[in-house]
CSV table of C-alpha atoms in Angstrom, one decimal:
chain,number,residue,atom,x,y,z
A,217,UNK,CA,0.0,0.1,-0.1
A,218,UNK,CA,2.9,2.5,0.8
A,219,UNK,CA,4.6,2.3,-2.3
A,220,UNK,CA,0.9,2.2,-4.2
A,221,UNK,CA,0.4,5.6,-2.8
A,222,UNK,CA,4.1,6.8,-3.3
A,223,UNK,CA,3.4,5.9,-7.4
A,224,UNK,CA,-0.4,7.8,-7.1
A,225,UNK,CA,1.2,10.7,-5.6
A,226,UNK,CA,3.8,10.9,-8.5
A,227,UNK,CA,0.9,10.5,-11.1
A,228,UNK,CA,-0.7,13.5,-9.3
A,229,UNK,CA,2.0,15.4,-10.8
A,230,UNK,CA,1.2,14.5,-14.1
A,231,UNK,CA,-2.9,14.8,-13.5
A,232,UNK,CA,-1.9,18.7,-12.5
A,233,UNK,CA,0.1,19.3,-15.5
A,234,UNK,CA,-2.5,18.2,-17.9
A,235,UNK,CA,-5.2,20.2,-16.0
A,236,UNK,CA,-3.1,23.2,-16.1
A,237,UNK,CA,-2.7,23.0,-19.8
A,238,UNK,CA,-6.6,22.1,-20.3
A,239,UNK,CA,-7.6,25.1,-17.9
A,240,UNK,CA,-5.3,27.9,-19.5
A,241,UNK,CA,-5.2,26.8,-23.4
A,242,UNK,CA,-8.3,25.4,-24.1
A,243,UNK,CA,-10.9,26.2,-21.4
A,244,UNK,CA,-9.8,29.7,-20.3
A,245,UNK,CA,-7.8,30.4,-23.5
A,246,UNK,CA,-5.5,32.4,-21.3
A,247,UNK,CA,-2.3,33.4,-23.4
A,248,UNK,CA,-0.4,36.2,-22.2
A,249,UNK,CA,-1.4,39.6,-24.0
A,250,UNK,CA,1.3,42.3,-24.5
A,251,UNK,CA,1.9,44.5,-21.9
A,252,UNK,CA,1.1,47.4,-23.9
A,253,UNK,CA,-2.2,45.7,-24.9
A,254,UNK,CA,-4.9,48.4,-24.8
A,255,UNK,CA,-7.6,48.6,-22.2
A,256,UNK,CA,-10.5,48.1,-24.6
A,257,UNK,CA,-8.8,45.1,-25.9
A,258,UNK,CA,-8.6,43.3,-22.5
A,259,UNK,CA,-12.1,44.3,-21.8
A,260,UNK,CA,-13.2,42.5,-25.1
A,261,UNK,CA,-11.1,39.8,-24.1
A,262,UNK,CA,-12.6,39.0,-20.4
A,263,UNK,CA,-16.1,39.6,-21.9
A,264,UNK,CA,-15.4,37.0,-25.0
A,265,UNK,CA,-13.9,34.4,-22.6
A,266,UNK,CA,-16.1,35.1,-19.8
A,267,UNK,CA,-17.2,31.4,-19.0
A,268,UNK,CA,-14.3,29.7,-20.3
A,269,UNK,CA,-12.0,32.0,-17.5
A,270,UNK,CA,-14.2,31.3,-15.0
A,271,UNK,CA,-14.5,27.7,-15.4
A,272,UNK,CA,-10.6,27.5,-15.9
A,273,UNK,CA,-10.6,28.5,-12.3
A,274,UNK,CA,-12.9,26.0,-11.0
A,275,UNK,CA,-10.8,23.4,-12.8
A,276,UNK,CA,-7.6,24.4,-11.3
A,277,UNK,CA,-9.0,24.9,-7.8
A,278,UNK,CA,-10.0,21.1,-8.2
A,279,UNK,CA,-6.8,19.6,-9.3
A,280,UNK,CA,-3.9,22.2,-8.1
A,281,UNK,CA,-3.8,20.6,-4.4
A,282,UNK,CA,-2.8,17.4,-6.1
A,283,UNK,CA,0.6,19.0,-6.5
A,284,UNK,CA,0.8,18.7,-2.9
A,285,UNK,CA,1.3,14.9,-2.8
A,286,UNK,CA,4.0,15.2,-5.6
A,287,UNK,CA,5.9,17.2,-3.9
A,288,UNK,CA,5.7,15.2,-0.6
A,289,UNK,CA,6.8,12.1,-2.8
A,290,UNK,CA,9.6,13.9,-3.8
A,291,UNK,CA,10.9,15.1,-0.6
A,292,UNK,CA,10.4,11.4,0.7
A,293,UNK,CA,12.6,10.3,-1.8
A,294,UNK,CA,15.0,13.2,-1.2
A,295,UNK,CA,15.6,12.0,2.3
A,296,UNK,CA,16.7,8.6,1.5
A,297,UNK,CA,19.5,10.8,0.2
A,298,UNK,CA,19.9,12.5,3.6
A,299,UNK,CA,19.1,9.7,5.6
A,300,UNK,CA,15.8,11.2,7.1
A,301,UNK,CA,14.5,14.8,6.9
A,302,UNK,CA,17.4,17.4,6.1
A,303,UNK,CA,18.0,20.7,4.7
A,304,UNK,CA,17.4,19.6,0.8
A,305,UNK,CA,14.3,17.7,1.3
A,306,UNK,CA,12.7,20.4,3.7
A,307,UNK,CA,13.8,23.3,1.5
A,308,UNK,CA,11.9,21.4,-1.7
A,309,UNK,CA,8.7,20.8,0.4
A,310,UNK,CA,8.5,24.2,1.5
A,311,UNK,CA,9.2,25.9,-1.7
A,312,UNK,CA,6.8,23.5,-3.4
A,313,UNK,CA,4.1,24.3,-1.0
A,314,UNK,CA,4.0,27.7,-2.9
A,315,UNK,CA,3.0,25.9,-6.5
A,316,UNK,CA,-0.9,25.5,-5.8
A,317,UNK,CA,-1.0,28.9,-4.3
A,318,UNK,CA,1.0,30.5,-7.4
A,319,UNK,CA,-1.5,29.1,-9.7
A,320,UNK,CA,-5.0,30.1,-7.8
A,321,UNK,CA,-4.4,33.0,-6.2
A,322,UNK,CA,-3.4,34.8,-9.7
A,323,UNK,CA,-6.4,33.1,-11.3
A,324,UNK,CA,-8.5,34.3,-8.5
A,325,UNK,CA,-7.7,37.8,-9.8
A,326,UNK,CA,-8.5,37.0,-13.6
A,327,UNK,CA,-11.6,35.8,-12.3
A,328,UNK,CA,-12.5,38.7,-10.3
A,329,UNK,CA,-11.7,40.9,-13.4
A,330,UNK,CA,-14.3,38.7,-15.4
A,331,UNK,CA,-16.9,37.8,-12.6
A,332,UNK,CA,-19.0,40.7,-13.1
A,333,UNK,CA,-19.0,44.0,-15.3
A,334,UNK,CA,-16.5,46.5,-13.7
A,335,UNK,CA,-14.5,50.0,-15.1
A,336,UNK,CA,-12.0,49.3,-17.9
A,337,UNK,CA,-9.0,50.6,-15.5
A,338,UNK,CA,-10.1,48.0,-12.9
A,339,UNK,CA,-10.0,45.2,-15.4
A,340,UNK,CA,-6.5,46.6,-16.7
A,341,UNK,CA,-5.1,46.6,-13.1
A,342,UNK,CA,-6.4,42.8,-12.2
A,343,UNK,CA,-4.9,41.7,-15.5
A,344,UNK,CA,-1.8,43.7,-14.8
A,345,UNK,CA,-1.6,41.9,-11.3
A,346,UNK,CA,-2.7,38.3,-12.4
A,347,UNK,CA,0.4,38.3,-15.2
A,348,UNK,CA,3.0,39.9,-12.9
A,349,UNK,CA,2.0,37.4,-10.3
A,350,UNK,CA,1.7,34.4,-12.5
A,351,UNK,CA,5.0,34.8,-14.4
A,352,UNK,CA,7.0,36.7,-11.4
A,353,UNK,CA,6.6,34.0,-8.9
A,354,UNK,CA,8.3,31.4,-11.0
A,355,UNK,CA,11.8,32.6,-9.4
A,356,UNK,CA,10.7,30.6,-6.4
A,357,UNK,CA,10.8,27.6,-8.4
A,358,UNK,CA,14.9,28.1,-8.9
A,359,UNK,CA,15.6,27.1,-5.6
A,360,UNK,CA,12.8,24.3,-5.4
A,361,UNK,CA,14.5,22.9,-8.7
A,362,UNK,CA,18.0,23.5,-7.9
A,363,UNK,CA,17.9,21.4,-4.2
A,364,UNK,CA,16.6,18.5,-6.1
A,365,UNK,CA,19.5,18.6,-8.7
A,366,UNK,CA,21.9,19.1,-5.5
A,367,UNK,CA,20.4,16.3,-4.0
A,368,UNK,CA,21.1,14.0,-6.7
A,369,UNK,CA,24.8,15.3,-6.9
A,370,UNK,CA,25.8,14.6,-3.2
A,371,UNK,CA,24.1,11.0,-3.2
A,372,UNK,CA,27.0,9.0,-3.0
A,373,UNK,CA,25.0,5.8,-2.4
A,374,UNK,CA,26.1,2.6,-4.2
A,375,UNK,CA,22.7,2.7,-6.1
A,376,UNK,CA,21.7,6.3,-6.1
A,377,UNK,CA,18.2,7.3,-5.6
A,378,UNK,CA,18.5,9.7,-8.8
A,379,UNK,CA,21.0,9.7,-11.7
A,380,UNK,CA,23.8,12.0,-11.7
A,381,UNK,CA,22.8,13.5,-15.0
A,382,UNK,CA,19.4,14.1,-13.1
A,383,UNK,CA,21.0,16.8,-11.0
A,384,UNK,CA,22.8,18.5,-13.8
A,385,UNK,CA,19.5,18.5,-15.7
A,386,UNK,CA,17.5,20.2,-12.6
A,387,UNK,CA,20.1,22.9,-12.0
A,388,UNK,CA,20.1,23.8,-15.9
A,389,UNK,CA,16.1,23.8,-15.8
A,390,UNK,CA,16.3,26.0,-12.4
A,391,UNK,CA,18.4,28.5,-14.3
A,392,UNK,CA,15.7,28.6,-16.9
A,393,UNK,CA,13.0,29.9,-14.3
A,394,UNK,CA,14.8,32.6,-13.1
A,395,UNK,CA,14.3,35.5,-15.9
A,396,UNK,CA,10.6,35.5,-14.8
A,397,UNK,CA,11.5,37.7,-11.9
A,398,UNK,CA,12.4,40.8,-14.3
A,399,UNK,CA,9.0,40.9,-15.5
A,400,UNK,CA,8.3,43.7,-12.7
A,401,UNK,CA,11.0,46.2,-14.5
A,402,UNK,CA,10.6,45.3,-18.3
A,403,UNK,CA,7.9,46.5,-20.2
A,404,UNK,CA,8.3,44.9,-23.7
A,405,UNK,CA,10.8,42.5,-25.2
A,406,UNK,CA,12.0,39.3,-24.1
A,407,UNK,CA,11.5,39.6,-20.2
A,408,UNK,CA,8.3,40.8,-20.2
A,409,UNK,CA,5.5,38.7,-19.1
A,410,UNK,CA,5.0,37.3,-22.6
A,411,UNK,CA,8.5,37.4,-23.8
A,412,UNK,CA,11.2,34.9,-24.7
A,413,UNK,CA,13.1,34.5,-21.2
A,414,UNK,CA,9.9,35.3,-19.1
A,415,UNK,CA,7.4,33.2,-20.6
A,416,UNK,CA,8.3,30.8,-23.5
A,417,UNK,CA,11.4,29.2,-21.9
A,418,UNK,CA,10.3,28.6,-18.3
A,419,UNK,CA,7.1,27.1,-20.0
A,420,UNK,CA,9.3,24.7,-21.8
A,421,UNK,CA,11.6,24.2,-18.5
A,422,UNK,CA,8.6,23.4,-16.8
A,423,UNK,CA,7.1,20.9,-19.3
A,424,UNK,CA,10.7,19.3,-19.4
A,425,UNK,CA,11.1,19.4,-15.8
A,426,UNK,CA,7.7,17.7,-15.1
A,427,UNK,CA,8.2,14.8,-17.5
A,428,UNK,CA,11.6,14.1,-16.2
A,429,UNK,CA,10.2,14.3,-12.6
A,430,UNK,CA,7.7,11.8,-13.1
A,431,UNK,CA,10.1,9.3,-14.7
A,432,UNK,CA,12.8,9.6,-12.0
A,433,UNK,CA,10.3,9.5,-9.0
A,434,UNK,CA,9.1,6.3,-10.6
A,435,UNK,CA,12.3,4.8,-10.7
A,436,UNK,CA,13.1,5.8,-7.2
A,437,UNK,CA,10.0,4.8,-5.5
A,438,UNK,CA,10.6,1.4,-7.5
A,439,UNK,CA,14.2,1.3,-5.8
A,440,UNK,CA,13.0,1.9,-2.4
A,441,UNK,CA,10.3,-1.0,-2.9
A,442,UNK,CA,13.1,-3.4,-4.1
A,443,UNK,CA,15.3,-2.3,-0.8
A,444,UNK,CA,12.4,-2.7,1.2
A,445,UNK,CA,11.8,-6.3,0.0
A,446,UNK,CA,15.8,-7.2,0.0
A,447,UNK,CA,16.0,-7.3,-3.4
A,448,UNK,CA,18.4,-4.5,-3.2
A,449,UNK,CA,20.7,-3.5,-0.9
A,450,UNK,CA,19.8,-0.5,1.5
A,451,UNK,CA,23.1,1.2,1.5
A,452,UNK,CA,24.1,3.7,4.2
A,453,UNK,CA,24.0,7.3,3.4
A,454,UNK,CA,27.4,9.2,3.0
A,455,UNK,CA,26.3,12.1,1.3
A,456,UNK,CA,28.6,15.3,1.8
């Protein structure tokens, strides 16, 4: 039952990723507008997509909390490396807690803009706050993803929990999330909320990271299960 729950928790991450894709791009059609988009165009967008946006928020409200089991099983695998709850596994868990809020809170803003008719200036303000929050908060995941990578690199077990290349890949992907923080000072260009470095590259990094994490966690849960059954040696922790 323990390892069945672990695997279910890993697949929760896939469910959240699918739900987010459907909610944002199919139901809500929330592609980022230009920061310089006119107020009239924003008002027209919210009116045209009124029902879709509100249902997108509902869907994410239902599925976003499933990220918590995914975050917990990640830290549980990391604490195999640390020999219990340590700095890396705790940092991963505490930063991962932000993820569902980082989706739902900005969506609540866009739902507020959509829910009833409001002055155009208020709609523009809520739209700005939505995109600045949604894109800008991604910088938190630099630390989240980086500590996962570090845990893989410091693992000195005979049978490592994660492959070594996985550690380096997480560090590279963590760097890909960093430019999102510049949306607060860049109104146009690659660092704006719809730009290459702030939106496009982090989105691609997230997709790659999610697929990679699901594979690595399923592999790690399998190795833990074999150790528990005595099919593989449970090697003492020697991580530095």
